[in-house]
Each structure stands twice: as structure tokens, then as C-alpha cells.
CSV table of C-alpha atoms in Angstrom, one decimal:
chain,number,residue,atom,x,y,z
A,21,MET,CA,119.3,45.2,-132.7
A,22,ASN,CA,121.2,47.5,-130.8
A,23,VAL,CA,121.5,50.4,-133.6
A,24,THR,CA,123.9,53.8,-133.0
A,25,ARG,CA,123.5,56.6,-136.0
A,26,LEU,CA,125.5,59.4,-136.2
A,27,LEU,CA,124.4,62.4,-137.9
A,28,HIS,CA,126.6,64.9,-138.7
A,29,ARG,CA,127.2,68.4,-140.5
A,30,ILE,CA,127.9,68.7,-144.4
A,31,SER,CA,131.2,71.3,-143.3
A,32,GLY,CA,133.9,71.6,-140.7
A,33,ALA,CA,131.5,71.4,-137.5
A,34,ALA,CA,131.3,68.7,-134.5
A,35,ALA,CA,129.4,65.7,-135.3
A,36,VAL,CA,125.8,65.5,-133.4
A,37,LEU,CA,125.3,62.0,-132.4
A,38,LEU,CA,121.7,60.6,-131.8
A,39,MET,CA,121.3,57.9,-130.2
A,40,LEU,CA,117.9,56.3,-129.2
A,41,GLY,CA,116.6,59.3,-128.4
A,42,PHE,CA,119.1,61.6,-126.5
A,43,VAL,CA,121.4,64.2,-128.0
A,44,SER,CA,125.2,64.5,-126.9
A,45,LEU,CA,128.0,66.1,-128.6
A,46,ALA,CA,130.7,63.7,-130.2
A,47,PRO,CA,134.2,65.5,-130.5
A,48,VAL,CA,137.0,64.0,-132.9
A,49,THR,CA,140.1,63.6,-131.6
A,50,ALA,CA,143.1,64.3,-133.2
A,51,ALA,CA,144.7,61.1,-134.8
A,52,SER,CA,148.2,59.8,-134.2
A,53,ALA,CA,151.1,60.5,-136.5
A,54,ALA,CA,151.9,57.2,-138.4
A,55,THR,CA,155.2,55.7,-138.2
A,56,GLY,CA,157.4,53.5,-140.3
A,57,ALA,CA,157.2,51.0,-137.6
A,58,ASP,CA,153.6,50.9,-138.0
A,59,VAL,CA,154.0,49.5,-141.9
A,60,ALA,CA,156.4,47.5,-140.7
A,61,SER,CA,153.8,45.5,-138.1
A,62,LEU,CA,151.0,45.6,-140.4
A,63,ALA,CA,153.4,44.2,-143.6
A,64,THR,CA,154.8,41.5,-141.1
A,65,ALA,CA,151.4,40.5,-139.8
A,66,ASN,CA,150.7,39.3,-143.0
A,67,ILE,CA,153.8,37.0,-143.8
A,68,THR,CA,152.4,33.7,-145.9
A,69,LYS,CA,148.8,35.3,-146.6
A,70,THR,CA,147.7,34.9,-150.0
A,71,ALA,CA,145.8,37.4,-152.5
A,72,GLY,CA,142.6,36.6,-150.3
A,73,THR,CA,139.6,34.1,-150.3
A,74,CYS,CA,140.2,33.8,-154.3
A,75,ALA,CA,143.3,32.2,-153.8
A,76,ASN,CA,144.1,28.4,-154.4
A,77,ASN,CA,144.9,28.6,-150.4
A,78,PRO,CA,142.3,31.0,-149.4
A,79,THR,CA,142.9,33.4,-146.7
A,80,TYR,CA,142.0,36.5,-144.6
A,81,ASN,CA,144.5,39.4,-144.1
A,82,SER,CA,145.1,39.8,-140.5
A,83,LEU,CA,142.3,43.2,-140.4
A,84,GLY,CA,140.3,40.1,-141.5
A,85,GLY,CA,139.6,41.3,-145.0
A,86,SER,CA,139.1,38.9,-148.3
A,87,GLU,CA,141.6,40.6,-150.3
A,88,PHE,CA,144.3,43.1,-150.2
A,89,GLU,CA,142.4,46.5,-151.5
A,90,HIS,CA,141.6,44.7,-155.4
A,91,SER,CA,143.7,42.1,-155.4
A,92,CYS,CA,140.9,39.1,-155.7
A,93,ASP,CA,138.4,41.3,-158.5
A,94,GLY,CA,141.1,44.2,-160.1
A,95,ASN,CA,141.2,42.4,-163.4
A,96,ASN,CA,137.6,42.7,-164.9
A,97,GLY,CA,136.3,41.1,-161.5
A,98,THR,CA,139.2,38.4,-161.5
A,99,PRO,CA,142.4,38.2,-159.7
A,100,GLU,CA,145.1,40.5,-161.0
A,101,TYR,CA,148.8,41.2,-160.0
A,102,TRP,CA,148.8,42.4,-156.5
A,103,CYS,CA,152.2,43.7,-155.3
A,104,ALA,CA,151.2,46.7,-155.6
A,105,ASP,CA,147.3,46.3,-153.9
A,106,PHE,CA,149.4,44.8,-150.9
A,107,ALA,CA,151.2,48.1,-150.7
A,108,MET,CA,148.9,50.5,-150.9
A,109,TRP,CA,146.4,48.3,-148.3
A,110,VAL,CA,149.5,48.2,-145.7
A,111,TRP,CA,150.3,52.6,-146.2
A,112,GLN,CA,146.5,52.9,-145.9
A,113,ASN,CA,145.7,50.9,-142.8
A,114,ALA,CA,148.7,52.3,-141.7
A,115,GLY,CA,147.6,56.0,-141.4
A,116,TYR,CA,148.9,57.1,-144.8
A,117,TYR,CA,148.2,59.3,-147.8
A,118,THR,CA,147.8,56.4,-150.7
A,119,GLY,CA,146.2,59.0,-153.0
A,120,GLY,CA,147.4,58.4,-156.6
A,121,LEU,CA,148.1,54.9,-156.2
A,122,ASP,CA,146.8,52.1,-158.0
A,123,ALA,CA,147.4,48.1,-158.9
A,124,GLY,CA,150.7,49.0,-161.0
A,125,ALA,CA,154.1,48.9,-159.1
A,126,ALA,CA,154.5,52.1,-161.2
A,127,SER,CA,152.6,54.5,-159.4
A,128,PHE,CA,154.4,54.3,-156.4
A,129,TYR,CA,157.7,55.9,-158.6
A,130,THR,CA,155.3,58.6,-159.7
A,131,TYR,CA,153.6,58.9,-155.9
A,132,GLY,CA,156.9,60.0,-155.0
A,133,GLN,CA,157.9,62.0,-157.8
A,134,ASN,CA,154.5,64.1,-157.1
A,135,ASN,CA,155.1,64.4,-153.5
A,136,GLY,CA,158.7,65.0,-153.3
A,137,THR,CA,159.7,61.5,-151.2
A,138,LEU,CA,161.0,59.4,-154.4
A,139,HIS,CA,165.0,58.6,-153.6
A,140,THR,CA,166.6,57.5,-156.6
A,141,GLY,CA,170.3,58.6,-155.6
A,142,THR,CA,172.5,55.7,-155.3
A,143,GLY,CA,173.4,57.1,-151.3
A,144,TYR,CA,170.6,56.8,-149.9
A,145,THR,CA,169.9,54.5,-146.9
A,146,PRO,CA,166.3,53.2,-146.9
A,147,GLN,CA,163.9,53.6,-144.2
A,148,VAL,CA,162.0,51.5,-142.4
A,149,GLY,CA,158.1,52.2,-144.0
A,150,ASP,CA,160.0,53.2,-147.8
A,151,ALA,CA,158.3,51.5,-150.8
A,152,VAL,CA,160.9,49.5,-152.6
A,153,GLU,CA,160.7,49.6,-157.0
A,154,TYR,CA,162.4,46.9,-158.9
A,155,GLY,CA,162.5,47.8,-162.6
A,156,SER,CA,164.6,45.2,-164.7
A,157,THR,CA,168.1,45.2,-166.6
A,158,GLN,CA,166.3,43.6,-169.7
A,159,ASP,CA,163.5,46.5,-170.3
A,160,SER,CA,162.7,50.2,-168.6
A,161,GLU,CA,159.3,49.0,-166.8
A,162,ILE,CA,158.4,48.8,-163.7
A,163,HIS,CA,157.2,45.3,-162.6
A,164,HIS,CA,157.2,44.7,-158.9
A,165,VAL,CA,157.2,46.9,-155.6
A,166,GLY,CA,158.0,45.6,-152.0
A,167,ILE,CA,158.2,47.5,-148.6
A,168,VAL,CA,161.1,48.1,-146.2
A,169,THR,CA,160.3,46.8,-142.6
A,170,ALA,CA,163.7,46.7,-141.4
A,171,VAL,CA,167.3,48.2,-142.0
A,172,ASN,CA,169.6,45.7,-140.0
A,173,ALA,CA,172.7,46.5,-138.3
A,174,ASP,CA,174.7,44.4,-141.0
A,175,GLY,CA,173.6,46.5,-143.9
A,176,SER,CA,171.1,44.0,-145.1
A,177,VAL,CA,167.5,45.4,-145.4
A,178,ASP,CA,164.6,43.2,-144.9
A,179,THR,CA,161.7,43.5,-147.0
A,180,VAL,CA,158.2,42.3,-147.4
A,181,ASN,CA,156.3,41.7,-150.9
A,182,GLY,CA,153.3,40.7,-151.5
A,183,ASP,CA,152.5,39.0,-154.5
A,184,TRP,CA,155.3,36.5,-154.6
A,185,GLY,CA,156.4,33.1,-155.7
A,186,GLY,CA,153.3,32.5,-157.9
A,187,THR,CA,153.0,29.9,-160.3
A,188,THR,CA,154.4,30.8,-163.7
A,189,GLY,CA,153.7,29.7,-167.0
A,190,THR,CA,149.7,29.6,-166.2
A,191,GLY,CA,149.2,32.0,-169.0
A,192,SER,CA,146.8,34.3,-167.4
A,193,MET,CA,147.5,37.1,-164.7
A,194,ALA,CA,144.8,35.4,-162.4
A,195,GLY,CA,146.8,32.3,-162.2
A,196,PHE,CA,149.8,33.6,-161.2
A,197,ALA,CA,148.0,35.6,-158.5
A,198,VAL,CA,146.2,32.9,-156.9
A,199,SER,CA,149.0,30.5,-156.8
A,200,SER,CA,151.2,33.6,-155.1
A,201,SER,CA,151.8,35.0,-151.2
A,202,VAL,CA,153.2,37.0,-149.2
A,203,VAL,CA,156.9,36.5,-148.5
A,204,LYS,CA,160.0,38.1,-146.7
A,205,ILE,CA,163.0,39.3,-149.0
A,206,THR,CA,165.9,40.1,-147.6
A,207,LEU,CA,168.6,42.1,-149.7
A,208,PRO,CA,172.0,41.3,-148.5
A,209,ALA,CA,174.2,43.9,-147.5
A,210,GLY,CA,176.1,45.9,-150.2
A,211,GLN,CA,173.0,44.9,-152.3
A,212,THR,CA,170.3,47.8,-150.7
A,213,SER,CA,171.2,51.2,-153.1
A,214,VAL,CA,169.2,52.1,-156.0
A,215,GLY,CA,170.9,50.3,-158.9
A,216,SER,CA,171.4,47.1,-157.5
A,217,VAL,CA,170.9,44.0,-158.8
A,218,PRO,CA,170.0,42.1,-155.4
A,219,SER,CA,170.9,37.8,-155.7
A,220,THR,CA,167.8,37.0,-153.6
A,221,VAL,CA,165.3,39.2,-155.5
A,222,ASP,CA,164.7,37.7,-159.2
A,223,THR,CA,167.6,37.0,-160.7
A,224,LYS,CA,166.3,35.4,-164.0
A,225,ASP,CA,164.4,38.7,-164.7
A,226,GLY,CA,167.1,41.0,-164.1
A,227,TYR,CA,165.4,42.2,-161.2
A,228,LYS,CA,167.1,46.0,-160.0
A,229,ILE,CA,166.4,48.5,-157.7
A,230,VAL,CA,165.2,51.8,-159.1
A,231,GLY,CA,163.8,53.7,-156.7
A,232,TYR,CA,162.8,54.0,-153.0
A,233,THR,CA,159.4,56.0,-152.2
A,234,THR,CA,158.3,57.3,-148.2
A,235,PRO,CA,154.8,57.5,-147.4
A,236,VAL,CA,153.5,60.6,-147.5
A,237,THR,CA,151.9,61.6,-144.2
A,238,GLY,CA,148.6,63.3,-143.7
A,239,SER,CA,145.3,62.5,-141.6
A,240,GLY,CA,144.9,59.2,-141.4
A,241,SER,CA,144.7,57.4,-145.4
A,242,PHE,CA,143.6,60.7,-146.7
A,243,GLY,CA,145.4,63.7,-148.2
A,244,THR,CA,143.1,66.7,-146.6
A,245,ASN,CA,140.0,65.1,-145.0
A,246,PRO,CA,140.6,65.8,-141.6
A,247,TYR,CA,139.2,62.5,-140.1
A,248,THR,CA,140.0,59.1,-139.8
A,249,ALA,CA,137.3,55.8,-139.9
A,250,PRO,CA,138.8,55.7,-136.3
A,251,GLN,CA,137.2,59.2,-135.6
A,252,VAL,CA,134.0,58.8,-137.0
A,253,CYS,CA,133.4,55.7,-135.3
A,254,GLY,CA,134.6,56.2,-132.1
A,255,SER,CA,136.4,55.0,-129.0
A,256,GLY,CA,137.2,51.3,-128.8
A,257,TYR,CA,136.6,50.8,-133.0
A,258,GLY,CA,139.3,49.8,-135.3
A,259,ILE,CA,139.4,49.2,-138.9
A,260,ILE,CA,139.4,45.2,-140.3
A,261,ASP,CA,138.6,45.7,-143.5
A,262,SER,CA,138.3,48.5,-146.4
A,263,HIS,CA,136.9,49.1,-150.1
A,264,ASP,CA,138.2,51.9,-152.8
A,265,LEU,CA,135.9,53.3,-154.0
A,266,GLY,CA,138.1,55.7,-156.3
A,267,SER,CA,137.7,58.8,-154.9
A,268,ALA,CA,136.3,57.8,-151.7
A,269,THR,CA,136.9,54.6,-148.7
A,270,VAL,CA,134.1,53.0,-147.6
A,271,PHE,CA,136.1,51.0,-143.8
A,272,LEU,CA,134.6,48.3,-141.5
A,273,LEU,CA,135.3,48.8,-138.0
A,274,TYR,CA,135.0,46.6,-134.9
A,275,ASN,CA,134.8,47.0,-131.4
A,276,GLY,CA,135.8,43.9,-129.4
A,277,SER,CA,134.5,45.2,-126.6
A,278,THR,CA,131.0,45.4,-127.5
A,279,GLY,CA,130.7,43.3,-130.3
A,280,SER,CA,130.0,45.9,-132.4
A,281,ASN,CA,130.7,46.8,-136.3
A,282,CYS,CA,130.5,50.4,-137.8
A,283,VAL,CA,131.0,51.7,-141.5
A,284,THR,CA,131.6,54.8,-142.4
A,285,THR,CA,132.7,56.1,-146.1
A,286,LEU,CA,135.5,59.0,-145.9
A,287,VAL,CA,136.4,61.2,-149.1
A,288,LYS,CA,139.5,61.0,-149.9
A,289,ASN,CA,140.0,64.9,-151.0
A,290,PRO,CA,136.8,66.5,-149.4
A,291,SER,CA,136.2,69.9,-152.0
A,292,GLY,CA,132.3,70.1,-151.6
A,293,PRO,CA,129.1,68.4,-150.8
A,294,VAL,CA,128.6,64.9,-152.7
A,295,ALA,CA,126.2,62.0,-152.5
A,296,LEU,CA,127.5,59.8,-150.1
A,297,ASN,CA,126.4,56.6,-148.7
A,298,ALA,CA,127.3,54.0,-145.8
A,299,ASN,CA,125.4,50.7,-145.0
A,300,LEU,CA,125.5,48.1,-142.7
A,301,THR,CA,123.3,44.7,-142.5
A,302,VAL,CA,123.5,41.9,-139.7
A,303,GLN,CA,122.4,38.3,-140.9
A,304,GLY,CA,119.1,38.2,-139.7
A,305,GLY,CA,118.5,41.6,-139.1
A,306,SER,CA,117.9,45.1,-140.7
A,307,PRO,CA,119.9,47.3,-143.1
A,308,VAL,CA,121.2,50.2,-141.3
A,309,THR,CA,122.2,52.9,-144.0
A,310,ASP,CA,123.2,56.9,-143.9
A,311,THR,CA,122.7,58.0,-147.6
A,312,GLY,CA,123.0,62.2,-147.9
A,313,THR,CA,125.0,64.7,-149.3
A,314,TYR,CA,128.1,65.5,-147.0
A,315,THR,CA,131.8,67.0,-147.8
A,316,ASP,CA,133.4,64.5,-145.3
A,317,TYR,CA,132.1,61.3,-144.7
A,318,ALA,CA,128.8,59.4,-144.9
A,319,GLY,CA,128.1,57.4,-141.4
A,320,PRO,CA,128.3,55.9,-139.0
A,321,VAL,CA,126.1,53.3,-138.9
A,322,SER,CA,126.3,50.8,-136.5
A,323,ALA,CA,125.1,47.6,-135.0
A,324,ALA,CA,125.8,44.7,-132.5
A,325,ALA,CA,127.2,41.9,-134.1
A,326,ALA,CA,129.0,39.8,-131.6
A,327,ASN,CA,128.4,36.5,-133.2
A,328,SER,CA,126.5,37.4,-136.6
A,329,CYS,CA,127.8,38.2,-140.2
A,330,VAL,CA,127.6,41.4,-141.7
A,331,GLN,CA,127.4,42.9,-145.1
A,332,TRP,CA,128.4,46.4,-145.5
A,333,GLY,CA,129.3,49.0,-148.4
A,334,GLY,CA,129.3,52.7,-149.2
A,335,SER,CA,128.9,54.7,-152.2
A,336,TYR,CA,130.7,57.8,-153.3
A,337,ALA,CA,129.0,60.0,-156.4
A,338,GLY,CA,128.0,57.3,-158.8
A,339,THR,CA,130.4,54.2,-157.8
A,340,SER,CA,128.8,51.9,-154.9
A,341,TRP,CA,129.8,48.5,-153.7
A,342,THR,CA,128.6,45.9,-151.0
A,343,SER,CA,130.1,43.3,-149.8
A,344,PRO,CA,129.6,39.4,-149.2
A,345,TRP,CA,128.4,38.2,-146.1
A,346,GLY,CA,131.7,37.8,-143.8
A,347,HIS,CA,133.0,38.6,-140.7
A,348,CYS,CA,130.9,36.3,-139.1
A,349,GLY,CA,131.9,37.6,-135.5
A,350,THR,CA,135.6,38.4,-135.8
A,351,GLY,CA,137.2,39.8,-132.9
A,352,ALA,CA,133.6,38.8,-130.6
A,353,PRO,CA,133.8,38.4,-126.4
A,354,THR,CA,132.3,34.9,-125.4
A,355,PRO,CA,128.8,35.4,-124.7
A,356,SER,CA,127.0,34.8,-121.4
A,357,PRO,CA,126.1,31.5,-120.5
A,358,ALA,CA,122.8,29.7,-122.6
A,359,THR,CA,119.8,29.9,-120.2
A,360,GLY,CA,120.1,26.8,-117.9
A,361,ASN,CA,124.1,25.7,-118.9
A,362,PRO,CA,126.7,27.0,-116.2
A,363,TYR,CA,129.0,26.3,-118.9
A,364,THR,CA,130.3,29.3,-121.6
A,365,ALA,CA,132.0,28.2,-124.9
A,366,GLY,CA,135.0,30.0,-123.2
A,367,GLN,CA,134.9,27.7,-120.2
A,368,VAL,CA,134.8,24.7,-122.3
A,369,CYS,CA,137.8,25.7,-124.8
A,370,GLY,CA,140.1,27.2,-122.2
A,371,SER,CA,142.1,30.5,-121.8
A,372,GLY,CA,142.9,32.7,-124.3
A,373,TYR,CA,139.7,31.2,-127.1
A,374,THR,CA,137.3,34.1,-128.0
A,375,VAL,CA,134.4,33.0,-130.1
A,376,THR,CA,134.3,34.1,-133.4
A,377,ASP,CA,131.4,32.2,-134.9
A,378,SER,CA,127.9,30.1,-134.3
A,379,HIS,CA,125.2,28.5,-135.3
A,380,ALA,CA,121.6,27.3,-133.4
A,381,LEU,CA,120.7,23.2,-133.2
A,382,GLY,CA,117.3,24.4,-131.6
A,383,ASN,CA,118.3,23.5,-128.3
A,384,ALA,CA,121.8,23.9,-128.5
A,385,THR,CA,123.9,25.8,-129.8
A,386,VAL,CA,127.6,25.4,-131.8
A,387,TYR,CA,130.7,27.5,-131.5
A,388,LEU,CA,133.7,28.2,-133.2
A,389,LEU,CA,136.4,29.7,-131.3
A,390,TYR,CA,140.2,30.8,-131.8
A,391,ASN,CA,142.9,31.3,-130.1
A,392,SER,CA,145.6,34.1,-131.6
A,393,ALA,CA,148.1,33.1,-129.4
A,394,THR,CA,148.4,29.6,-130.7
A,395,GLY,CA,146.5,29.6,-134.0
A,396,ASN,CA,144.3,26.9,-132.8
A,397,ASN,CA,140.5,26.7,-133.7
A,398,CYS,CA,138.0,24.9,-131.1
A,399,VAL,CA,134.6,24.1,-131.4
A,400,THR,CA,131.6,23.2,-129.0
A,401,THR,CA,128.2,22.2,-129.0
A,402,LEU,CA,126.1,23.6,-125.7
A,403,ALA,CA,122.8,22.5,-124.8
A,404,ASP,CA,120.6,25.5,-124.4
A,405,ASN,CA,118.6,24.3,-121.2
A,406,PRO,CA,120.1,21.1,-120.1
A,407,SER,CA,117.7,18.1,-118.9
A,408,GLY,CA,120.0,14.9,-118.8
A,409,ALA,CA,122.0,13.2,-121.0
A,410,VAL,CA,121.2,13.8,-125.0
A,411,SER,CA,123.1,12.6,-128.2
A,412,MET,CA,125.7,15.5,-128.9
A,413,ASN,CA,128.2,16.3,-131.4
A,414,ALA,CA,131.2,18.9,-132.3
A,415,THR,CA,133.3,18.4,-135.2
A,416,LEU,CA,136.0,20.2,-136.8
A,417,ALA,CA,138.4,20.0,-139.8
A,418,VAL,CA,141.7,22.1,-141.4
A,419,GLN,CA,141.2,22.2,-145.2
A,420,GLY,CA,144.1,19.8,-146.2
A,421,GLY,CA,144.7,18.5,-142.8
A,422,SER,CA,143.7,16.9,-139.7
A,423,SER,CA,140.3,16.7,-138.0
A,424,GLY,CA,138.7,15.6,-135.1
A,425,SER,CA,134.9,15.0,-133.6
A,426,ASN,CA,133.2,14.1,-129.8
A,427,PRO,CA,130.0,12.0,-130.5
A,428,GLY,CA,128.4,10.9,-127.2
A,429,SER,CA,125.5,11.1,-124.6
A,430,PHE,CA,126.5,14.3,-122.8
A,431,THR,CA,124.5,17.0,-120.5
A,432,TYR,CA,125.9,19.8,-121.2
A,433,TYR,CA,128.3,20.3,-124.2
A,434,ALA,CA,130.1,17.9,-126.6
A,435,GLY,CA,134.0,18.9,-127.0
A,436,PRO,CA,136.2,20.6,-127.4
A,437,VAL,CA,137.5,19.3,-130.4
A,438,VAL,CA,140.9,21.4,-131.1
A,439,GLU,CA,142.7,21.9,-134.5
A,440,ASN,CA,145.8,23.9,-135.1
A,441,ALA,CA,144.5,26.1,-138.4
A,442,PRO,CA,146.6,29.8,-138.2
A,443,THR,CA,146.5,30.1,-142.1
A,444,ALA,CA,144.4,27.9,-143.3
A,445,CYS,CA,140.1,27.5,-143.9
A,446,VAL,CA,137.8,25.2,-141.5
A,447,MET,CA,135.0,23.5,-141.6
A,448,TRP,CA,133.3,23.2,-138.2
A,449,GLY,CA,129.9,22.0,-136.8
A,450,GLY,CA,128.0,20.0,-134.6
A,451,GLY,CA,124.7,18.1,-133.2
A,452,TYR,CA,122.0,17.6,-130.8
A,453,GLY,CA,119.5,15.0,-130.8
A,454,THR,CA,118.5,14.5,-134.4
A,455,THR,CA,119.9,18.1,-135.5
A,456,SER,CA,123.2,18.5,-136.9
A,457,TRP,CA,124.5,21.3,-139.1
A,458,THR,CA,128.1,21.5,-141.1
A,459,SER,CA,129.6,25.1,-142.0
A,460,PRO,CA,131.2,25.6,-145.5
A,461,TRP,CA,134.9,26.1,-145.7
A,462,SER,CA,135.1,29.2,-144.2
A,463,HIS,CA,137.5,31.3,-141.2
A,464,CYS,CA,140.8,31.2,-143.7
A,465,GLY,CA,143.1,32.2,-141.2
């Protein structure tokens, strides 16, 4: 396992890269300004997604995360109402400041008051990227928050909403949260101003618009931290997951060109040195950690994990968190051919597919690939050192849907077996000789 570690200063000096024995300067470049279009794009990419892997229909968010902020565990370890979790997750990962936001929809109203970006006048025209807060004609509470994704020429406004359409009457917060999803709702022309009761929202509960809040620009997700997670990890890395620690956030990033993951813990509003940690473990490998007293961030800690699951986490002062095993080869490039086999998994499955996971069978390897353009998964089992026909198999099943397999005697590979599963979990596996393996339900969209 190749490991890259960065040692950095406690205050604002440039980071120093210590990499396998040589030292080079790693200047941090300025972050590009976040835009409302970034917010709209990210929100729209998650339409039909559920609370996460805890939901009745388990899904991963568009960045590969298993939940939106604390959608699956914010209610004393169980799923919570997550419309605000979704909106906060979108703003944060689009590069806006999220200080003061929490799982309550009312926190977006308060955020607007605190930052001077709350709009309650009836003449305000909503902007792309705004949060829209809903109260009710039946009480004085704020019940829901959505994201404005388009302001149309006909005067209507498109919004994307987390935690919508859940099963009512379940008797619990968790029961609703695991049955809801992210949906697009269009506010009709003439029903978009503050005080309106849109006919397309929740007329039964009298939902009315009580305000719009514009996100505050800053340095990435934080108000006073001069660094962003991609700046810390370096060129080529993109955020695929994050977890809120209260006064800090731990980020998991991935570089699709190198197959490397990176973890860093960023303080939201640095005010002096504090105990921080960032950690990363590749399944089957050794942990990589950076623990110390830092002002701005811990890490980055990096490790190659193109075809392996990772466990990642971090800490701020007395608050710590570690993920379960996940992100098993997300975005990984197709590996080189197995020794002696003239074919690769990418060649077998065809153009547009990349390896997302694999499992060794001894003298062969079974691969799971994904085509993001079509939503198709593909499974193939490749012999490591072909020497003649051997009993082989490749299997793929879509949760709640169809399944396929390709058993037979082959020299080089079994498969490809292809099934469409853009929003569903899959069970995949293969066999070589007398050795067989099947995964649990995973890779949920």
C-alpha cells in the first residue's frame, strides 16, 4: 500500500509535503467561488435518492455517501426527519458556509437572520440556490425546507426537497424518514412569493412559504477556515462523503486517476490549536492517521484503494467518529489484465464501464463494474492464469428486480452479466472451479 502523509503547520504557513522520504512545497491555491448553479446541480443529481442505506429502499447519495449529514442516525442513532439534513448537505458540498445549521428546518430561517440573507418580503424573487422555508396556516412552526433549483420564464419555480412523501401514520420519526425520498416540486407561477400556499406542496397541512434564505459564500464550506478539503488533499481529489463533528467536519475524497482516497478534518471556525485527528484504513491494510494539535485541519492522510473498501473518520477535541467499511473502489479505473489473461474487466463489459468492486476467488477474480451513463451494472469473472477450460460463473441480481448469471466452462472469463440498477442495490458474485462467492446487497445506486 502506497501511503502519502502531509505534515502541516499549526497556523497559516504553507503546508509541507513529506512523501516517501522527499520534501516538496505544496502551495494551497484559492478556492473557486461557489454558485447557485452548483447548488442546483448537486440537489438535482439526488432526485429519487432516499435517506441512505438505512432506508426501506437503500441508496447512496450522488457523492457516494451512505446518508445526508445525519439522516440515518441523527435521532439517537436512528433515522430522523431529514429535509434540513439534505439542504445542509447540498450547501456544504457545493461550497457554501453552513455554520449554525442543524437538522431543524427553522435553522435555515435563523441562518438567514444571522447572516443578513433572509428574505421575507412579498416582492422578493427567489434565486437559484436559495433555501425555501415552509410554515403552516395551522401553527407558527417552520416544518420544511427545500432548495430552489430553477426560476422559470413562466414565473414558476422548481425546488428539490429531501424527506418528502414518506409514509404517514407510522407512529415514529424513523418510520417516515426511511420511506421518504428526494423529490422535485414546481411552485406554480403566482404562488412563489412569501405568504403563498402553493397548490403543489402540502395543502392538507397548509404549508405556506415563510421565507427564502440565500447561502453565504465563504472559504469552501466554512466561514473563517482559509482551506477547503480539495485544497488540503491536492489536485485531482473530489469530495465523495463527509461527516459533521460539530465544530469540524471530516471529509473523504477520491482521485479517480490514481485510485487513492484522502481524509482530512477541517475546523469550521478556527480560533487556535485544538486536538484533531484524521484517519483512513484500507480493508486488509494498516491504519493511516494524523493526530495532533492543529488550528485549521488534520491530515491529509491518503492511501491507494482502487479496488478495496475503506474505513475513515476523524476527531475534534472530544468528539470522534469512524465510518463502517464502505466506498469499495468508488470511481476506480479498470485494473491491468490479470497475469496471463489478455482481457481486462473493462474490455469484457465494454465502453463506459469502470470497476467499482472486486473479490478474489483464488485463481480468478470477480469484478463489479458500473456505467454511470446508462445506470447498468456488469459482472465478469476473470481467470488469473488461463490454461484451459474451467467451470466458471458470474452472477448479478437487482434488489426487487431481475437477475442473471453465466455458468459454463470457459478459458478466460465468465460473463459479462448486465442488469440495469441506477437506484437499486445489487447482489453480485462468481465462481471458479469449486470456489464461489456472493456479495451481500450493496452498491445501492
